[in-house]
mmCIF file of C-alpha atoms in Angstrom:
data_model
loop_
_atom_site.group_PDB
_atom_site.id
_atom_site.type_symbol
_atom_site.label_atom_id
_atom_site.label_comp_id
_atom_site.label_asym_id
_atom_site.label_seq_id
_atom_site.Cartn_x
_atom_site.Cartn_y
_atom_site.Cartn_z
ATOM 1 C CA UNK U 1 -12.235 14.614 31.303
ATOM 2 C CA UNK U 2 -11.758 10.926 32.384
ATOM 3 C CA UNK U 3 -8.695 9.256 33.098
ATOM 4 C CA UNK U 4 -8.056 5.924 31.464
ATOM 5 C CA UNK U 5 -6.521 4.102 33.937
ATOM 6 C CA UNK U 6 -3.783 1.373 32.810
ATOM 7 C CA UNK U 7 -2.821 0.315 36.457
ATOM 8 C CA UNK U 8 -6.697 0.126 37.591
ATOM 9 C CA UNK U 9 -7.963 -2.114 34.244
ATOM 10 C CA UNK U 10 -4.696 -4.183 34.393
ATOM 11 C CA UNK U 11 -5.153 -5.043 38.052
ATOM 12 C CA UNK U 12 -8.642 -6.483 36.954
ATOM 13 C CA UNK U 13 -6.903 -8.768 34.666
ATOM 14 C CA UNK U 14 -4.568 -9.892 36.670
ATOM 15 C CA UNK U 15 -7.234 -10.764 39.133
ATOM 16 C CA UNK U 16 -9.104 -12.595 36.652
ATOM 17 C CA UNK U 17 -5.872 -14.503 35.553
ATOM 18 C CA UNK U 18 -4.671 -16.069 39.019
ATOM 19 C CA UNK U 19 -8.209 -17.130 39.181
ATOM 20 C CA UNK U 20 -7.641 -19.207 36.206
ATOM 21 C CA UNK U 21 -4.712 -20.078 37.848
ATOM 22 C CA UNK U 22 -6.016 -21.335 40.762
ATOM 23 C CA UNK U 23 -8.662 -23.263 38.680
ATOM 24 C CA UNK U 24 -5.241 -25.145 36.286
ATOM 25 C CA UNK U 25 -3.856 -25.543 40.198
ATOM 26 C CA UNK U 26 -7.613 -27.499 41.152
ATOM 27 C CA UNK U 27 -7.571 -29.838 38.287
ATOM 28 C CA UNK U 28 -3.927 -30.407 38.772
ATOM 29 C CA UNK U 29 -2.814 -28.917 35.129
ATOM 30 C CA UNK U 30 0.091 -26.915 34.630
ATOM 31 C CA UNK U 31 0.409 -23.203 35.428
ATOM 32 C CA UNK U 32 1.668 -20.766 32.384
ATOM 33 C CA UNK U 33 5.264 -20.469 32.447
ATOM 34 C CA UNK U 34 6.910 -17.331 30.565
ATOM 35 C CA UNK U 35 10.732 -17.086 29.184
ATOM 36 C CA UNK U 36 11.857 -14.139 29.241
ATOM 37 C CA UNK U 37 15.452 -13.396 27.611
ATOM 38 C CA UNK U 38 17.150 -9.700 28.521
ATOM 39 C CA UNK U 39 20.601 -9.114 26.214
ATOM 40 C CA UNK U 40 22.829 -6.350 27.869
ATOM 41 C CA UNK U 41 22.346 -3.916 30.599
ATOM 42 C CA UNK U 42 19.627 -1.609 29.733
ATOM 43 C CA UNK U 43 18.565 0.207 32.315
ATOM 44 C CA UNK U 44 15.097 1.051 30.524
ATOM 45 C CA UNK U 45 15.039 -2.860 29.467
ATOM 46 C CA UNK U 46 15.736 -3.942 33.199
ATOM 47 C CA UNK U 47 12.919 -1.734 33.969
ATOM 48 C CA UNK U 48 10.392 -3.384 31.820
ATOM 49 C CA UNK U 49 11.546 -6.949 31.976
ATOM 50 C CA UNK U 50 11.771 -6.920 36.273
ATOM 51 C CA UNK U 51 7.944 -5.389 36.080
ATOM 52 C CA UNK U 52 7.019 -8.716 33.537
ATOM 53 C CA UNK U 53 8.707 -11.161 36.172
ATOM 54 C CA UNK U 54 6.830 -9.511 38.761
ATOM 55 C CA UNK U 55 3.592 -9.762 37.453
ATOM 56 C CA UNK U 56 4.230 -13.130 36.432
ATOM 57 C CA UNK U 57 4.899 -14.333 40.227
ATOM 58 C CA UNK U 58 1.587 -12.172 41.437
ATOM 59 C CA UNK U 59 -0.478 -13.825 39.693
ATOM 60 C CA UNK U 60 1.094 -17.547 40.349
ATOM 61 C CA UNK U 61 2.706 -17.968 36.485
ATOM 62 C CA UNK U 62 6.126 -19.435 36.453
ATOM 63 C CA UNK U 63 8.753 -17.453 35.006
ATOM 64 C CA UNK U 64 12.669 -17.918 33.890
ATOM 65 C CA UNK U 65 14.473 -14.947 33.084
ATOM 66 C CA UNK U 66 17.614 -15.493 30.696
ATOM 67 C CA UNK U 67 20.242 -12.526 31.336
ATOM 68 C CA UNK U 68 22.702 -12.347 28.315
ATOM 69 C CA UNK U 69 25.922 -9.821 28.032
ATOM 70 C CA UNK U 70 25.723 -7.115 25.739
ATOM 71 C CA UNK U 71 28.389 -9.270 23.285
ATOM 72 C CA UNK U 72 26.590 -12.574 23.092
ATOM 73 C CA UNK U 73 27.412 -14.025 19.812
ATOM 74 C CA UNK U 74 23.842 -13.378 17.277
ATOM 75 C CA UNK U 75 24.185 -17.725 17.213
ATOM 76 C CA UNK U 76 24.345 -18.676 20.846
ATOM 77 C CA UNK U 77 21.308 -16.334 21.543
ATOM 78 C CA UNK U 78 19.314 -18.098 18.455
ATOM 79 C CA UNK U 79 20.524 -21.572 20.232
ATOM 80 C CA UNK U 80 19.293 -20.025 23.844
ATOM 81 C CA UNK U 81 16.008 -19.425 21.637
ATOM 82 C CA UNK U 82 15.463 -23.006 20.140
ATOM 83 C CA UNK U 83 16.172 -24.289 23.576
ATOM 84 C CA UNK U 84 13.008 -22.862 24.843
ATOM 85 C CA UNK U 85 11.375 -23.958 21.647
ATOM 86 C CA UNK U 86 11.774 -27.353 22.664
ATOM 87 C CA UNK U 87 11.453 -26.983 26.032
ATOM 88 C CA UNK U 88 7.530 -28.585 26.498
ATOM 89 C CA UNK U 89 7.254 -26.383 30.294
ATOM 90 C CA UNK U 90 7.479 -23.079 28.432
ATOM 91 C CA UNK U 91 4.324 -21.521 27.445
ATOM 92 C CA UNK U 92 5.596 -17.947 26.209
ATOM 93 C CA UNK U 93 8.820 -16.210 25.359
ATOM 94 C CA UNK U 94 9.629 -12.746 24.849
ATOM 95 C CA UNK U 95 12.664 -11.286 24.088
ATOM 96 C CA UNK U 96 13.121 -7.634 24.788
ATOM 97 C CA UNK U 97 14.032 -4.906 22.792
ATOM 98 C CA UNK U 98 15.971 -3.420 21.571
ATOM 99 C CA UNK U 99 18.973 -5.700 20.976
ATOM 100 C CA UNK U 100 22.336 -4.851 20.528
ATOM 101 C CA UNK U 101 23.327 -3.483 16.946
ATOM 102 C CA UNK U 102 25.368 -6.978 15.839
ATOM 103 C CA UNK U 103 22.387 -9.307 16.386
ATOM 104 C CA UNK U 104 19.302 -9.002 13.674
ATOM 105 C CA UNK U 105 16.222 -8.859 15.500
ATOM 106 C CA UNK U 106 14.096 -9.989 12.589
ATOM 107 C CA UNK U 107 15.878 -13.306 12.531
ATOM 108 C CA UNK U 108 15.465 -13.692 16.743
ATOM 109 C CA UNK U 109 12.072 -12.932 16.197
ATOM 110 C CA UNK U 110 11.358 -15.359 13.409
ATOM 111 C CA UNK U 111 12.778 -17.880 15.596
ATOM 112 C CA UNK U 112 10.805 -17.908 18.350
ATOM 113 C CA UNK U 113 7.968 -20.465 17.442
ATOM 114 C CA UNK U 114 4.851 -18.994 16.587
ATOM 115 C CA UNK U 115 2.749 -20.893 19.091
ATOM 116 C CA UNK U 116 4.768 -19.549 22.240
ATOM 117 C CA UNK U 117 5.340 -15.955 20.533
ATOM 118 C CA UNK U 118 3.476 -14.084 23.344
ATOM 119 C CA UNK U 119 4.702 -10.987 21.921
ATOM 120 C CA UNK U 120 2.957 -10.940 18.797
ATOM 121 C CA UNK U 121 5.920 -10.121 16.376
ATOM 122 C CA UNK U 122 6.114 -13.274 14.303
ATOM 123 C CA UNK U 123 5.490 -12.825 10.634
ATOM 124 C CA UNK U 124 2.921 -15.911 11.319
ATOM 125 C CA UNK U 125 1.185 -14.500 13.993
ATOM 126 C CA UNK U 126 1.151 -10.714 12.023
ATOM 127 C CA UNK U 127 -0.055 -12.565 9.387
ATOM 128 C CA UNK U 128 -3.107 -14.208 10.944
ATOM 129 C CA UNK U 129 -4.165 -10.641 12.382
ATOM 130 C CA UNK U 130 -4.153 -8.968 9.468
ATOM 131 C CA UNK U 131 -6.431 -11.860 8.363
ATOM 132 C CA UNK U 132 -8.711 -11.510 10.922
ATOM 133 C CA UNK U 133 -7.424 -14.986 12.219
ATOM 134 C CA UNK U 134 -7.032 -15.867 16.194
ATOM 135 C CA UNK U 135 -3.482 -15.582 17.080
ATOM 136 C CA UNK U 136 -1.557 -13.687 19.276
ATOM 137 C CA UNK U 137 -2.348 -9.732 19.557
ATOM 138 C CA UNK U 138 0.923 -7.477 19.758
ATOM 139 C CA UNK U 139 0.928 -6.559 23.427
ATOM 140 C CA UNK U 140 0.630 -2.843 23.135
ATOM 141 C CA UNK U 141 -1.930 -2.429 20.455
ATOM 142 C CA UNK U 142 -3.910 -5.679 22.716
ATOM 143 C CA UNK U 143 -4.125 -4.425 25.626
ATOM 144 C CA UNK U 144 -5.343 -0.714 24.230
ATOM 145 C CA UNK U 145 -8.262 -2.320 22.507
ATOM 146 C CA UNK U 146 -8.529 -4.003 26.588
ATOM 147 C CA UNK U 147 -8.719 -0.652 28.042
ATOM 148 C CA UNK U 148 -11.257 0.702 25.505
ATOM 149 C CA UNK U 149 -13.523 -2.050 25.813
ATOM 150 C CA UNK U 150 -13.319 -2.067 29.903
ATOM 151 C CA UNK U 151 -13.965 2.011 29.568
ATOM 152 C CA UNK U 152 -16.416 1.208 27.081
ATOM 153 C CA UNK U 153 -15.571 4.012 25.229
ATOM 154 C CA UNK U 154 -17.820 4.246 21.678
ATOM 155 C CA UNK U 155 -15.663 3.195 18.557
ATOM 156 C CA UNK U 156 -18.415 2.537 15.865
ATOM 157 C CA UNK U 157 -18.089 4.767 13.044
ATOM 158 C CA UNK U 158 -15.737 6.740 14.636
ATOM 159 C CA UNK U 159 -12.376 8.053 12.938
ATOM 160 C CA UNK U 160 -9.099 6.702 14.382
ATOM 161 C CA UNK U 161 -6.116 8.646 14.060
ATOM 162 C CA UNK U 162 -3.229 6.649 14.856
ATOM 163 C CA UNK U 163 0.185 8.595 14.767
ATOM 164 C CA UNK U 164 3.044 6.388 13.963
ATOM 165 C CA UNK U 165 3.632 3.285 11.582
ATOM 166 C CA UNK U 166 5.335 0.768 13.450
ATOM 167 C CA UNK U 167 5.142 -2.773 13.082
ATOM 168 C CA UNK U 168 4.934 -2.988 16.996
ATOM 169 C CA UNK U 169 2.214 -0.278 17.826
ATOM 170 C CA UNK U 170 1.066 1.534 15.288
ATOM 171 C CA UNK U 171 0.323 -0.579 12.083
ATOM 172 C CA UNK U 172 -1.508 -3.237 14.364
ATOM 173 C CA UNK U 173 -3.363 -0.857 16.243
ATOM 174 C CA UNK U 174 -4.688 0.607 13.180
ATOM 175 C CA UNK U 175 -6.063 -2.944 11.736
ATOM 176 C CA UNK U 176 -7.326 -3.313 14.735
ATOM 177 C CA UNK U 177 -9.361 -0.212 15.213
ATOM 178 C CA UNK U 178 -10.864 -0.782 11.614
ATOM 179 C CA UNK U 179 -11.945 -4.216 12.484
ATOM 180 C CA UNK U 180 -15.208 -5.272 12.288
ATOM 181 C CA UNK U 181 -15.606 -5.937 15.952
ATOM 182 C CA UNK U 182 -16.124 -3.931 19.164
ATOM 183 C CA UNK U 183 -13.581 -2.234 20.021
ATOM 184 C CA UNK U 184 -13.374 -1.482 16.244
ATOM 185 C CA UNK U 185 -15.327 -0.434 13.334
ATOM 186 C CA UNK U 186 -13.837 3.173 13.336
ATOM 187 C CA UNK U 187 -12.597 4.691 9.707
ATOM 188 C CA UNK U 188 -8.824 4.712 10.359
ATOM 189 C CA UNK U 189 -6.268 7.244 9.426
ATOM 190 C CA UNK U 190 -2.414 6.312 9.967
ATOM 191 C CA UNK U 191 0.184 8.764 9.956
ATOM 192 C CA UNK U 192 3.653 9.433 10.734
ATOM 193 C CA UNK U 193 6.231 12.009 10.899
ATOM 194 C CA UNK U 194 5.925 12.403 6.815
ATOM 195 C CA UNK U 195 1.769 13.034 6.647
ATOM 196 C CA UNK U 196 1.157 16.389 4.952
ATOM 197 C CA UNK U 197 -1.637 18.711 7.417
ATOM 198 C CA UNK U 198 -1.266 16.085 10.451
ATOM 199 C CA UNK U 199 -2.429 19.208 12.352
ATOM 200 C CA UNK U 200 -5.546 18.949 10.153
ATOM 201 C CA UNK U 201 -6.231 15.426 10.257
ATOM 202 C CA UNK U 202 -5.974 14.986 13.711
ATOM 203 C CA UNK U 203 -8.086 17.554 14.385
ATOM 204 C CA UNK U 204 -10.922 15.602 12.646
ATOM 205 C CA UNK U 205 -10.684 12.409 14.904
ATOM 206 C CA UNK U 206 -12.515 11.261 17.441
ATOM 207 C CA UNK U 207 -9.964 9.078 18.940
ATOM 208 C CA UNK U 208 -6.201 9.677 18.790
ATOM 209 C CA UNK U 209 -3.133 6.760 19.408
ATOM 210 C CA UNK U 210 0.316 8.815 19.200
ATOM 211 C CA UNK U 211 3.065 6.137 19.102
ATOM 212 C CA UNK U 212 5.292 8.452 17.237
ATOM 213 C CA UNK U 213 8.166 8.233 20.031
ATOM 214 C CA UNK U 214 8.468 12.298 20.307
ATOM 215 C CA UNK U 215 7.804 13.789 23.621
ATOM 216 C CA UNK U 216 5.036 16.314 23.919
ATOM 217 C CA UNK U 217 4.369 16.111 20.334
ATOM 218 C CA UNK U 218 0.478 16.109 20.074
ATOM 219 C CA UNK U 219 -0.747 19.492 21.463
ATOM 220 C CA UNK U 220 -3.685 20.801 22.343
ATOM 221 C CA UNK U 221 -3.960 23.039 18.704
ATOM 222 C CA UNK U 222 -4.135 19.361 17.298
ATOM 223 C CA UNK U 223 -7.125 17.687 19.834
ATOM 224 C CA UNK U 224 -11.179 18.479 18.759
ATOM 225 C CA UNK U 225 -13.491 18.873 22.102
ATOM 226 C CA UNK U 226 -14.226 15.537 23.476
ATOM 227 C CA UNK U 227 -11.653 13.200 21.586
ATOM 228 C CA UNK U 228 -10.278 10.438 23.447
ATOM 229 C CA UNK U 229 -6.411 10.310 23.826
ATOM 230 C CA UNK U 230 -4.433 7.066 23.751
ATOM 231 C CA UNK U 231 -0.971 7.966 25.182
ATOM 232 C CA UNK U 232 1.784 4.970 24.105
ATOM 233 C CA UNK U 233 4.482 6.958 24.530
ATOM 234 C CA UNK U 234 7.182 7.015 26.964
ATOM 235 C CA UNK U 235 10.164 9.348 26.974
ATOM 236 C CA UNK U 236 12.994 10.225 29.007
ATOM 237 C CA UNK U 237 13.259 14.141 29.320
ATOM 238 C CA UNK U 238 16.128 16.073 31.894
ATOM 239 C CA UNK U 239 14.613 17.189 34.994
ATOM 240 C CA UNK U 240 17.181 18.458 37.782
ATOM 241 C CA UNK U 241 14.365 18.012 40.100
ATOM 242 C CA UNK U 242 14.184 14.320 40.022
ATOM 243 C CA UNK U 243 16.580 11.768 41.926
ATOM 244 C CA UNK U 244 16.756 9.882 38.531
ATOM 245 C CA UNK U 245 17.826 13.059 36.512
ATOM 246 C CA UNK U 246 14.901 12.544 34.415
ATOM 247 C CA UNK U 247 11.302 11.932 34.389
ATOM 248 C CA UNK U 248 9.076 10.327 32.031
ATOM 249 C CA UNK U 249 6.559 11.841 29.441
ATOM 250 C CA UNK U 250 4.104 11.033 26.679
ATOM 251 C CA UNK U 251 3.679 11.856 22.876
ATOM 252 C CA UNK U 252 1.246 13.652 24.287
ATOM 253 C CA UNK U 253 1.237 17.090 26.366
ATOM 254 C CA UNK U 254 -1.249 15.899 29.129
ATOM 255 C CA UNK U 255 -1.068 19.512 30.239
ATOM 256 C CA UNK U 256 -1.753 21.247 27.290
ATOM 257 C CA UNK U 257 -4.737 18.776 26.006
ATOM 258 C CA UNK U 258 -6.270 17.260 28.857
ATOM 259 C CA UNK U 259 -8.935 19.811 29.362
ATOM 260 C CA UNK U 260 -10.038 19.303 25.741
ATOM 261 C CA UNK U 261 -10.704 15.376 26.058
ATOM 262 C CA UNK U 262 -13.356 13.216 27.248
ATOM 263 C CA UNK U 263 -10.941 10.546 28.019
ATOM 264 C CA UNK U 264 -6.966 10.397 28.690
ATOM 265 C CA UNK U 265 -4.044 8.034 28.865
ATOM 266 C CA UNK U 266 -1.516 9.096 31.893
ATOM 267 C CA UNK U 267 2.156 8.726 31.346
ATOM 268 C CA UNK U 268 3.165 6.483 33.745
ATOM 269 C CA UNK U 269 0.516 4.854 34.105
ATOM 270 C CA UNK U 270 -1.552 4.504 31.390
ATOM 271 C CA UNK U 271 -0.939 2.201 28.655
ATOM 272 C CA UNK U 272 2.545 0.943 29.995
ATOM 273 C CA UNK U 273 0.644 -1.543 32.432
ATOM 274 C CA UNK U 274 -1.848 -2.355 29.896
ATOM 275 C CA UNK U 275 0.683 -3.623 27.448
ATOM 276 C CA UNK U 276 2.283 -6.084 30.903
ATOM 277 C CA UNK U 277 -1.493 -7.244 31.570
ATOM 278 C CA UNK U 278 -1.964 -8.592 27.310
ATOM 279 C CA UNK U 279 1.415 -9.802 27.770
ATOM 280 C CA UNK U 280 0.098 -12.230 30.480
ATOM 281 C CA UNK U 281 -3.596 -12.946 28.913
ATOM 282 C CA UNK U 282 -1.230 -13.885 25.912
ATOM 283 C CA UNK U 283 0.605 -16.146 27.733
ATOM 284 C CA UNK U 284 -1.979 -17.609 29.592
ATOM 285 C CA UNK U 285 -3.738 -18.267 26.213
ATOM 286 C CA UNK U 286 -0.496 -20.062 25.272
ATOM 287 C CA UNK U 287 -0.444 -22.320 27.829
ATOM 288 C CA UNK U 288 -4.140 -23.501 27.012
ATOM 289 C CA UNK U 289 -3.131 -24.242 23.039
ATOM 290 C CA UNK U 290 -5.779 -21.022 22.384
ATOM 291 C CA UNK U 291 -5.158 -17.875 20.780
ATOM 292 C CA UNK U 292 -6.767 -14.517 21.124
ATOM 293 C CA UNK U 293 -9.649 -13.751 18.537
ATOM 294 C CA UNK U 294 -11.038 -10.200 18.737
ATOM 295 C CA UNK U 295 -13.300 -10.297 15.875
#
């Protein structure tokens, strides 16, 4: 067994990127510049959006963060939104999730313009994936298909099971995987928490995703010999022993299926860094006028 190592493969990427940076800094161009907007006080979305901002100022990107209360009006944060639209200096903008209950998150993200949607989510940019068109790759499902190809771990005619449906992880990572590309060409199976004999199925594949949000939930009764394991999730679970109160786990019980794989997403650690490191080669692209195009 192998571990796939998020923190290693996104270090190389971040290397790569503030050499780019360094080159825009040579021929006196502009350095990417990401927006990032936190609503509320999330401890889990402080988390995530400090770790962005600090990768951004590693590598030499400018970055503005845009703190919001919890009870900003759904219209001033769609103003705060078109602002940065307009704003010619900003490259990419994110806006984490989840938002609070009053403001539709559908209608932030379809106004974030499509060009400096370094997250993926707009219909436009789903749209252009789906069709096999260069655009912007949802982080998560990008910087998997990353990891695979710096592992170079064997995808041709290999079945996929991806466990969980969501616009985010799961239905992108499965177009990606059946792509016609490398990482890609696998047959692709996607379930979710309604698939009849998921035992079953997984049991068949070669390479598993679980983005299913359940903690522990794929077990070694459900992994073949030799599959590879892609870990997304990341749960909060009690533990008395911790300072926190908690500590985090997968979808995955590492301890219950890591002897059976050849390779294995950690949790920290795995694809959590990963999903930072696309985030950046995203914005980066942004800032050039490209977009991503792994066919």
């Amino acid at each position: 067994m192998q571990i796939l190592d998020g923190k290693l493969v996104s270090a190389a990427i971040k290397a790569q990127l503030a050499d780019k940076v360094t080159e825009l800094k040579a021929m006196g161009k502009k350095v990417p510049h990401l927006a990032a907007i936190l609503v509320g006080d999330s401890a889990a979305s402080e988390t995530y959006v400090a770790s962005k901002v600090k990768s951004c100022a590693e590598i030499g990107y400018n970055s503005t963060l845009l703190r919001f209360d919890a009870q900003i009006s759904e219209k001033h944060l769609l103003d705060n939104i078109i602002l940065l639209n307009e704003n010619p200096d900003i490259d990419g903008i994110l806006v984490q999730l989840p938002l609070p209950k009053h403001i539709n998150e559908e209608l932030v993200i379809n106004t974030i313009d499509p060009s400096k949607d370094v997250d993926g989510f707009h219909p436009v940019n789903v749209g252009k994936m789906v069709s096999g068109l260069p655009t912007f790759i949802p982080a998560t499902p990008y910087g998997i298909m990353l990891m695979l190809e710096h592992y170079k771990i064997p995808t041709k005619g290999k079945h996929a099971v991806v466990i969980g449906r969501s616009h985010i992880v799961g239905t992108p990572m499965s177009i990606l995987l059946s792509r016609n590309s490398y990482p890609g060409n696998c047959t692709v199976t996607l379930c979710h928490s309604h698939t009849a004999n998921l035992t079953e199925i997984c049991k068949q594949a070669d390479i598993i995703v679980a983005a299913i949000g359940r903690p522990d939930f794929v077990t070694a009764d459900m992994v073949k010999e030799g599959a590879v394991i892609v870990d997304v999730g990341i749960n909060r679970i009690p533990d008395a022993s911790k300072k926190s109160g908690f500590r985090l786990v997968g979808d995955v019980n590492f301890q219950d299926v890591a002897d059976k794989c050849s390779f294995i997403t950690p949790v920290p650690g795995g694809v959590g860094p990963m999903t930072i490191a696309a985030l950046l080669k995203n914005t980066y692209h942004a800032s050039i006028g490209q977009k991503v195009n792994l066919n």
